Structure formats: C-alpha cells, structure tokens
Short mmCIF file of C-alpha atoms in Angstrom, two decimals:
data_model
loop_
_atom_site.label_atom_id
_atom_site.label_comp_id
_atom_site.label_asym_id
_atom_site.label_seq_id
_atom_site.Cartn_x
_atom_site.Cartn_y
_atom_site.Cartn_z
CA UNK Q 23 -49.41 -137.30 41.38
CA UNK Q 24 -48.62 -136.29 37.70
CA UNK Q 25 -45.55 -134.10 39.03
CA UNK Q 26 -44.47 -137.06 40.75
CA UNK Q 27 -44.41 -139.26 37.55
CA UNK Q 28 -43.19 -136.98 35.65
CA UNK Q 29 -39.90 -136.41 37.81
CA UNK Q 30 -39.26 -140.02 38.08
CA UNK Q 31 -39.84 -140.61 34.79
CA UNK Q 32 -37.32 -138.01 34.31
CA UNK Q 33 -34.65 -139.32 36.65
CA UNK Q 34 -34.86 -142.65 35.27
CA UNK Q 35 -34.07 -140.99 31.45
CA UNK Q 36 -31.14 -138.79 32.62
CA UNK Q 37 -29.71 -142.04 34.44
CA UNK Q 38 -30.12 -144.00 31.07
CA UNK Q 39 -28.27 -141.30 29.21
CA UNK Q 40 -25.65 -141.08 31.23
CA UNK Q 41 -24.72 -145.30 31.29
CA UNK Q 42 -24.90 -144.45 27.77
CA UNK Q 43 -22.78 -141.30 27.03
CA UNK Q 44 -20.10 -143.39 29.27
CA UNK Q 45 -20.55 -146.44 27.39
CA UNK Q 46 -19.95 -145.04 24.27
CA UNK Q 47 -16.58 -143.08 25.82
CA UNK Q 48 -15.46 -146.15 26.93
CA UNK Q 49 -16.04 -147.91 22.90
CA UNK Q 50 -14.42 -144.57 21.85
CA UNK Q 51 -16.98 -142.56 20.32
CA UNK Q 52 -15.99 -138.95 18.87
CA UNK Q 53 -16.73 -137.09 22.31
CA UNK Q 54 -13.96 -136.69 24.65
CA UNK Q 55 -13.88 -137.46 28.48
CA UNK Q 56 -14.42 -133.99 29.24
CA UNK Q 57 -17.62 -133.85 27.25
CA UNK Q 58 -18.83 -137.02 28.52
CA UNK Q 59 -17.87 -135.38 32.66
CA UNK Q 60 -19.83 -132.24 31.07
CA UNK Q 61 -22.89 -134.11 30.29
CA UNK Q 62 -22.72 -135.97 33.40
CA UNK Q 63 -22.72 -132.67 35.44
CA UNK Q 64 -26.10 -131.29 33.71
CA UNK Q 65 -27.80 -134.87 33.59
CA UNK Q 66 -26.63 -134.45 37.41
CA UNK Q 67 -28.02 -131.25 37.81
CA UNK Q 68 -31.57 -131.93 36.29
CA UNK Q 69 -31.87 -135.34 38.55
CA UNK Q 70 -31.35 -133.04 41.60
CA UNK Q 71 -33.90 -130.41 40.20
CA UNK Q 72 -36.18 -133.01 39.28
CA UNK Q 73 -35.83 -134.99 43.06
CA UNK Q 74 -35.56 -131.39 44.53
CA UNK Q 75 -39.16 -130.44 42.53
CA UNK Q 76 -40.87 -133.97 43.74
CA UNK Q 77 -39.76 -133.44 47.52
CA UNK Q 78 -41.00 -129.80 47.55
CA UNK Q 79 -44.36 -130.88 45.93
CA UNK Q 80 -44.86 -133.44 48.54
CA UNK Q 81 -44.17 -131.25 51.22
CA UNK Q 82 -46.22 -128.82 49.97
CA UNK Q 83 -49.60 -130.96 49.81
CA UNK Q 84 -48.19 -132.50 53.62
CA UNK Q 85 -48.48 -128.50 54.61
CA UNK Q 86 -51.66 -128.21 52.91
CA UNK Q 87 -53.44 -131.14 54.49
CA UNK Q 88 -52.39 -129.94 57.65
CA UNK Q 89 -53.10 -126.53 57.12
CA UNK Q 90 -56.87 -127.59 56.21
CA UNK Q 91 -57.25 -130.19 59.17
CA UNK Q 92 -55.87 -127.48 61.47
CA UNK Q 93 -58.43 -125.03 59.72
CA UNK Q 94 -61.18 -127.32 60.14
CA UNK Q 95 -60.52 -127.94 63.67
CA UNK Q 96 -60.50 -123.77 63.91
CA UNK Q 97 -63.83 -124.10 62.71
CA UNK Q 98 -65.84 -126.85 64.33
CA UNK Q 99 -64.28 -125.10 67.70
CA UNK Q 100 -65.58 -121.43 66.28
CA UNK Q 101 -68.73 -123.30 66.01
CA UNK Q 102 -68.70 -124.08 69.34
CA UNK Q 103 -68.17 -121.20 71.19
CA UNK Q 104 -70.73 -119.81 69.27
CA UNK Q 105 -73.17 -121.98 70.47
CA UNK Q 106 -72.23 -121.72 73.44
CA UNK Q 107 -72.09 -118.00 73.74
CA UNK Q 108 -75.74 -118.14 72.10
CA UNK Q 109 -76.87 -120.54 75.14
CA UNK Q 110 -75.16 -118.49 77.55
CA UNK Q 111 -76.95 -115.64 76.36
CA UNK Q 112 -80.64 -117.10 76.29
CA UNK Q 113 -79.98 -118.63 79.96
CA UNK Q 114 -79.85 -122.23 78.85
CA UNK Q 115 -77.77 -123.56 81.23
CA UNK Q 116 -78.19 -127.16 81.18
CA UNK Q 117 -78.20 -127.46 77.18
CA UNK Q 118 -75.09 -124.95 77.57
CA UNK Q 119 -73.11 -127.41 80.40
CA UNK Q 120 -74.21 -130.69 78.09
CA UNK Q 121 -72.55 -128.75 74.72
CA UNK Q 122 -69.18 -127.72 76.50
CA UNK Q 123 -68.82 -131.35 78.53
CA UNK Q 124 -68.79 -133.20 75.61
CA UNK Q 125 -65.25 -131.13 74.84
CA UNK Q 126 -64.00 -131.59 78.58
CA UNK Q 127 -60.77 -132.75 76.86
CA UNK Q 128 -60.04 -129.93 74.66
CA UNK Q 129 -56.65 -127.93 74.32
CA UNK Q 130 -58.79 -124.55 74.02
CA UNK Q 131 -58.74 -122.16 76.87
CA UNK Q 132 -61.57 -120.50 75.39
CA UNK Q 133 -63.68 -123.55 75.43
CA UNK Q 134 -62.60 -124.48 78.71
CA UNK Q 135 -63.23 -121.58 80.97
CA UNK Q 136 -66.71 -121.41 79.36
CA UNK Q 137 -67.07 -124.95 80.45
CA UNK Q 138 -66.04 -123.54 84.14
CA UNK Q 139 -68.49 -121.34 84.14
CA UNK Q 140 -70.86 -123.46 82.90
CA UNK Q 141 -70.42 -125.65 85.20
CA UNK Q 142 -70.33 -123.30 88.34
CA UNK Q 143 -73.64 -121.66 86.50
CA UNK Q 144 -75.41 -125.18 86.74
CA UNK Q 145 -74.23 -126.08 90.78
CA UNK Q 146 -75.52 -122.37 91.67
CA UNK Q 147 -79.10 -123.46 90.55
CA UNK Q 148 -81.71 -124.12 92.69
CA UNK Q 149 -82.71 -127.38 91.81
CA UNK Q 150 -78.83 -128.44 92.03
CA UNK Q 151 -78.78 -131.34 94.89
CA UNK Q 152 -76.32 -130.30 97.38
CA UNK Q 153 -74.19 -133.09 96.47
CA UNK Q 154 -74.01 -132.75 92.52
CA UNK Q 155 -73.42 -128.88 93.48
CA UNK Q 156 -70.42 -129.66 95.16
CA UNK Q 157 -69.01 -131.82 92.58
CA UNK Q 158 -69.57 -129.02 89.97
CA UNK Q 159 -67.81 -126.90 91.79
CA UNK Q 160 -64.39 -129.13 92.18
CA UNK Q 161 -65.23 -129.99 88.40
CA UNK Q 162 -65.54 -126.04 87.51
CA UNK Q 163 -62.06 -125.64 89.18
CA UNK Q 164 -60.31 -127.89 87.19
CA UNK Q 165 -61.40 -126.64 83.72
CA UNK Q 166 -60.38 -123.25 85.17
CA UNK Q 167 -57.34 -124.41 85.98
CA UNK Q 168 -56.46 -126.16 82.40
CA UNK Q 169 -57.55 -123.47 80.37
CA UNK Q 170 -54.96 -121.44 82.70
CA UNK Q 171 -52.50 -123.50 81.80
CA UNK Q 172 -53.35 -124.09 78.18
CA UNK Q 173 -53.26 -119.83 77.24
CA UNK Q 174 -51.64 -117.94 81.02
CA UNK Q 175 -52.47 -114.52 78.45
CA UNK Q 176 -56.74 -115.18 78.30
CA UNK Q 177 -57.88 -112.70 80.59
CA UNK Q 178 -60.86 -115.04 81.06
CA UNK Q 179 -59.16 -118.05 82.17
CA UNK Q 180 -57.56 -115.90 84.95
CA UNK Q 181 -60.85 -114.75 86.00
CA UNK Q 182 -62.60 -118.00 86.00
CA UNK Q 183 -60.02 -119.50 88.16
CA UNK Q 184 -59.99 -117.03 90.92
CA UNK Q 185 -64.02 -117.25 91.03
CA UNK Q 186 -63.79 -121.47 91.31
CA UNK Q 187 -60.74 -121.35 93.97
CA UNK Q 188 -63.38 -119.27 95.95
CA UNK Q 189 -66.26 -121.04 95.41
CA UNK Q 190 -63.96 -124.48 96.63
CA UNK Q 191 -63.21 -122.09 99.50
CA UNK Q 192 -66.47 -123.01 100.92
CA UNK Q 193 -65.92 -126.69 101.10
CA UNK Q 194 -62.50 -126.09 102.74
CA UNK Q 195 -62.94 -124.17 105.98
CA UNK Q 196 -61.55 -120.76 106.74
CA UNK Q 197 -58.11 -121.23 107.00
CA UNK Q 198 -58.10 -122.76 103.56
CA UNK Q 199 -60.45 -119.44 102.31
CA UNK Q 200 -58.29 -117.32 103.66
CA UNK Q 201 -54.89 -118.15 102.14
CA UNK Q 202 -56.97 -118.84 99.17
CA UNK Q 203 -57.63 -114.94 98.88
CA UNK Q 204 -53.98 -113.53 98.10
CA UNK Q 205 -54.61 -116.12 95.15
CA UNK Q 206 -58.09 -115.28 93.98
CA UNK Q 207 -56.81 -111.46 94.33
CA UNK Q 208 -53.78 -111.92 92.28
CA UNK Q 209 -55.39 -113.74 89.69
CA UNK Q 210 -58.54 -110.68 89.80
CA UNK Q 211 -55.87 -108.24 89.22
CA UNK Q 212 -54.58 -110.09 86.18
CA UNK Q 213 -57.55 -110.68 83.81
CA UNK Q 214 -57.73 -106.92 84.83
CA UNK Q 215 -54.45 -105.84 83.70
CA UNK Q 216 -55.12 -108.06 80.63
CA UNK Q 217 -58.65 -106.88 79.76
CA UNK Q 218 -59.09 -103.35 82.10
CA UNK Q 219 -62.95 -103.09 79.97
CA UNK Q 220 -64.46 -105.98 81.42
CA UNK Q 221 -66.55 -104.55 84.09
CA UNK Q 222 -66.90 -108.66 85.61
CA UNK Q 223 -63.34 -108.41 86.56
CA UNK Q 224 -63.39 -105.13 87.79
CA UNK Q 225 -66.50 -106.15 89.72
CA UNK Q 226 -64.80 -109.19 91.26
CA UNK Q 227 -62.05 -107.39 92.88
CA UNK Q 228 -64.21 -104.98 94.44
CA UNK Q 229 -65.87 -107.87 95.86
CA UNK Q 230 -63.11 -109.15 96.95
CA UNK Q 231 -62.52 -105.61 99.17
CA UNK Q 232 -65.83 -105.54 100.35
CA UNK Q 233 -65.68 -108.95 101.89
CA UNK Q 234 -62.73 -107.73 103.58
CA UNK Q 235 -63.61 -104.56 105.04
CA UNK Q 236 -66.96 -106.50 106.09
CA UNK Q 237 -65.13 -109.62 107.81
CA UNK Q 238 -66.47 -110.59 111.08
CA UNK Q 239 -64.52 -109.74 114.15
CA UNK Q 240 -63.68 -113.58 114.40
CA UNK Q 241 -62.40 -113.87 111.22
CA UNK Q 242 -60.20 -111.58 111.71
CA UNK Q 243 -58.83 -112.69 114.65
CA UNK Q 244 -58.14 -116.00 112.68
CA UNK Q 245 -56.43 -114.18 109.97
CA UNK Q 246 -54.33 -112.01 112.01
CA UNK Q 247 -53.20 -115.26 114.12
CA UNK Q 248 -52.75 -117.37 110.68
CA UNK Q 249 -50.65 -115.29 109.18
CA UNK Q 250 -48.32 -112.30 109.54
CA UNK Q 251 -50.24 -110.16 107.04
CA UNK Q 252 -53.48 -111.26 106.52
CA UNK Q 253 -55.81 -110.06 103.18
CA UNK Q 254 -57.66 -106.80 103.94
CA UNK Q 255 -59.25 -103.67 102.62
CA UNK Q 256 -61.46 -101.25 102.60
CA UNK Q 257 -65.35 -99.93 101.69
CA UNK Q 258 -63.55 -96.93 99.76
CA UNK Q 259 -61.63 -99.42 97.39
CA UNK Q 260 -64.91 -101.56 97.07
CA UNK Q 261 -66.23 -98.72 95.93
CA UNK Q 262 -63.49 -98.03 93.25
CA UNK Q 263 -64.25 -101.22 91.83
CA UNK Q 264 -68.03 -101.23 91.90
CA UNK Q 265 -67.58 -97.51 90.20
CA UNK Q 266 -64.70 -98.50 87.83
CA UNK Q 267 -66.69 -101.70 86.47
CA UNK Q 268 -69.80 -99.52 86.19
CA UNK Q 269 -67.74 -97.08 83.77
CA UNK Q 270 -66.82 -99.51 81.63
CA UNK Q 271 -70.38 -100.96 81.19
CA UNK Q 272 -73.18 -99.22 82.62
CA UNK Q 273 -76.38 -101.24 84.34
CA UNK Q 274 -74.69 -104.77 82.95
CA UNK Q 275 -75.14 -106.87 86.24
CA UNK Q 276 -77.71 -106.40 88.76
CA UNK Q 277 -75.03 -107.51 91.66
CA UNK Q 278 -72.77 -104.10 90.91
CA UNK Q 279 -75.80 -102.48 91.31
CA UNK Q 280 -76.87 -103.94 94.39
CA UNK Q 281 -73.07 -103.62 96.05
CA UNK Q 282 -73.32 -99.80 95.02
CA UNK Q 283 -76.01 -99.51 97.47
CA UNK Q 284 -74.44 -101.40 99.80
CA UNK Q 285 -71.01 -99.92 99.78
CA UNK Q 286 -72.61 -96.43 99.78
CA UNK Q 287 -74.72 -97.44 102.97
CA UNK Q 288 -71.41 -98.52 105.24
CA UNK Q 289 -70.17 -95.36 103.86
CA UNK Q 290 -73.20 -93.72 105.30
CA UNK Q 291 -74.00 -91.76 102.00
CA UNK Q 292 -77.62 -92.57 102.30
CA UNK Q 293 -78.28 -90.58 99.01
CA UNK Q 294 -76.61 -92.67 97.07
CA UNK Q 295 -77.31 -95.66 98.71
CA UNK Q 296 -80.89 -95.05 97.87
CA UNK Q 297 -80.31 -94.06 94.14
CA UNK Q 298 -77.93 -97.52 93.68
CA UNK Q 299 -80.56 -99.74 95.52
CA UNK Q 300 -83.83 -98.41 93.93
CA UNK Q 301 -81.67 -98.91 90.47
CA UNK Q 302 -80.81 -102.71 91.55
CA UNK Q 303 -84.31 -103.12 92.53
CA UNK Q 304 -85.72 -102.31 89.16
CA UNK Q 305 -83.19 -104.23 87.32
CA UNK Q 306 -84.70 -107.09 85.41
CA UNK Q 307 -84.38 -110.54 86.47
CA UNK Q 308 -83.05 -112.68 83.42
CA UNK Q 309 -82.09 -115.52 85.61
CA UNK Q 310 -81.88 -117.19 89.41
CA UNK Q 311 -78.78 -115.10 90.37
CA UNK Q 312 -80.87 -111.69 89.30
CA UNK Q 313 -83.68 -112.95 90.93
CA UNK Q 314 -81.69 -113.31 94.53
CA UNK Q 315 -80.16 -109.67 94.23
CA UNK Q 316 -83.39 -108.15 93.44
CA UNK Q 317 -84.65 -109.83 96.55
CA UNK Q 318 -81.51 -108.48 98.21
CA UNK Q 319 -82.09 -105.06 97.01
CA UNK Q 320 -85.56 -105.30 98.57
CA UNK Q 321 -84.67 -106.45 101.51
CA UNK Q 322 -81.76 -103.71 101.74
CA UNK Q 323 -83.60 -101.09 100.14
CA UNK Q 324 -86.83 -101.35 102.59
CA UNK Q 325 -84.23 -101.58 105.85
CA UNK Q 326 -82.72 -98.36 104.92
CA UNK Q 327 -86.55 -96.17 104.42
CA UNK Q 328 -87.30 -98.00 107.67
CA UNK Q 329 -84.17 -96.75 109.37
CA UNK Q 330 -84.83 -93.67 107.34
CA UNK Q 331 -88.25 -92.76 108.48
CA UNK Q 332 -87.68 -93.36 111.75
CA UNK Q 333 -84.86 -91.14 111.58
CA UNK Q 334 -86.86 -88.16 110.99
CA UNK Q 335 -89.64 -89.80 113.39
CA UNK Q 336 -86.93 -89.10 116.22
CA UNK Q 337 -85.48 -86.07 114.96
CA UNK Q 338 -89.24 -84.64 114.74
CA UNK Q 339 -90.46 -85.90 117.82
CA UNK Q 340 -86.57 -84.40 119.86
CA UNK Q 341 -87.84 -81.15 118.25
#
C-alpha cells in the first residue's frame, strides 16, 4: 500500500538523519549535544508516528476484510432462510429439506431448526418409507438439538426440540415418552416465555395437556408406578392453550381448530364443540397434515350430530 511505502520510506530518512546529526557531533560541528539529543527525540517521535500510522492502517484493512467476509456470510445465510421460508410457504417440502441439508453443518440456529422441521415435515409424509421416516426423525432431533445449543435465546430452537424429543418418543417405548414429557413441557414453556405471540407454541403446550388429561387408564398406572409425580393435566388448561394460541393468531392452523372441538366436547359444551369442529372442517387443506385434521374433524364432527340426534330421538320418544 502507498501508506505503507510512504512510512517506511519515512523511517528509513529519519534513521539516516539521525547517524548523521551524530556523526557530525562527534567531528564537532556547531550544534551542541543537547541539540543533537533534541533532534534525536523528534526524529524518534516521527519513526513511532510513522510505525504507529502503518500498524493502524494494516489493522484497519485486517478489520475490514473481516468485516466484509463476515458480511457476506450474513448474506448468503439471509439468502437462505429466505428461500427456505419461501419453500416452506408454497409446501415444497422435498426442494425445502434438499436446500437446508446441504448446510447440515452450519453454526446458525436459525438455519438449523428450519432444517428440523424440515426434516420432521418430510418423515410425516405419506410416501415416507417407514424406515427413512424413522431416520428423519433421529436426524430432525439432532439439528434441534444444535441449533439449541448454538443460540439457548431462539424461541424456535426451543420449540423444535421439544416437538423432535416427542416425535423420538415413539421409537422409545413409554417409559422413555413419559420422562421425555417434563422435558418437551419445559422446553414448550420456554419458546413461550421467549416469544408469548406465536400461537405454534402456545398450541403445543396445550397439546401437551390434552394428552394428559386424555391418557389411558394404563398409562397412568405406568406413570404413577415410574415415578413419584408423574406429568398430568387437565381439559380446562388444554383449553387455555388452544384459546390463548387462537388470540394471538386467529384460524392459522387447522389442528387448533380441530382440538377446540375436541376439548369443548370432553368438556361437554356441545355448542361450542360444534362451532370449533364445523370451523376445522371448512378449513382449507394446504397440505397432508390439513388434509388428516379435516378428515378428523369429519369424523368428530359427524359422531357428535349422531350422538346429537339421537339425543333428542330419546328425549322425544321418553316424552
């Protein structure tokens, strides 16, 4: 650089003038020693200034570079995730999983608990052998879990994880699926606490009651003899939940709609249970998942009119 030059070119004249301002005290020229030590001292000075300059400079364009690889990085991952939020959002989950997996390595939490639930996304399709499903899911887990580690504050990665350590639940009996709950809870109630507007979270956890207030008799028995104070709760928290994540996003997943109706049925509001069912029924079905709660709903929703009508059948008839 021309800084560079120029600052060595100046150190190497202020050392020439100063062999020669002490030559010429030595062969007893008309300055004294005390001019000759002042000249030193500013020749001194400069050289440091000069050296001082040319280290600064350097350090400067080493800060730069960095700054602009670092920036660069920034982008290519902004890129990214915004391809991959665009795939997410036009169902592509195949194109979406073969985008994120090519990153499998990355430091970014953000990338990575996309790339656990893209890879969750593609084992839950039908077409998913039962085998590669299964090794999705373990797969899912672990991105889960490093993007956990990578940022403990993304409210995502907290959410993600809980989700996968269920869905390995599955492959790892009931004992394992039931200690596994405290876990899945905690982590629920964190990407809550770090994000209280997204209604998946909220929706999660009142999943999470609902399967306990709906456990089989066995299962609890198992629980209760596993440990000292086994996971439970109730239809009325469910129902929090469901209600809470439908606050803070109305009609924004077809499942919340659906577990409404169903909540509102063991509750034995049949009111509402119709209104929340007929709404999950109309829902539109954007992908496979939709699809099986609006065959759910159906299912649900015909049961109750059946139960219904034959309700009044009785009552009319007893009259």
């Amino acid at each position: 650089p021309v800084v560079a030059a120029a600052a060595a070119r100046s150190g190497r004249r202020g050392a020439a003038g100063v062999a020669q301002g002490l030559l010429r005290g030595r062969a007893g020229s008309r300055g004294s020693g005390r001019e000759v030590f002042e000249k030193l001292t500013v020749l001194r000075r400069g050289l440091t200034l000069s050296l001082g300059t040319f280290v600064g400079y350097e350090a400067y364009n080493l800060i730069s570079c960095v700054t602009e690889v670092h920036a660069s990085f920034k982008d290519v991952s902004e890129e990214i995730l915004d391809q991959a939020d665009y795939l997410y959002g036009s169902g592509e989950t195949e194109k979406l999983y073969q985008l994120l997996v090519q990153h499998k390595n990355s430091e970014d939490a953000e990338l990575l608990w996309r790339l656990a639930r893209a890879s969750r996304d593609l084992a839950q399709l039908s077409r998913t052998s039962a085998e590669e499903k299964k090794q999705l899911i373990y797969e899912a887990l672990e991105y889960a879990k490093k993007a956990l580690e990578k940022n403990e504050a993304n409210f995502a990665a907290h959410k993600w994880y809980a989700i996968c350590i269920s869905d390995v639940g599955e492959y790892e009996g009931i004992k394992a699926k039931i200690a596994n709950a405290f876990i899945i809870k905690e982590h629920f109630q964190k990407a809550i606490e770090l994000n209280p507007k997204d209604a998946t979270s909220v929706h999660l956890m009142g999943i999470w009651c609902y399967s306990f207030a709906d456990m089989p008799w066995y299962q609890s028995k198992i629980a209760a003899v596993l440990f000292a104070t086994p996971p439970s709760s109730t239809y009325e928290e469910a129902l929090h939940y469901f209600q809470m994540a439908e606050k803070a996003e109305p009609n924004f997943y077809s499942k919340n709609l659906l577990y409404l109706g169903k909540t509102y049925l063991k509750l034995n509001n049949k009111k509402m249970a119709l209104l929340w069912l007929t709404k999950a029924k109309e829902y539109p079905a954007h992908t496979e998942e939709d699809t099986q709660y609006l065959d759910e709903a159906l299912r649900s929703s015909s049961l109750f009119c059946l139960n219904f009508d034959q309700g009044l059948f009785l009552y009319y008839f007893a009259s």
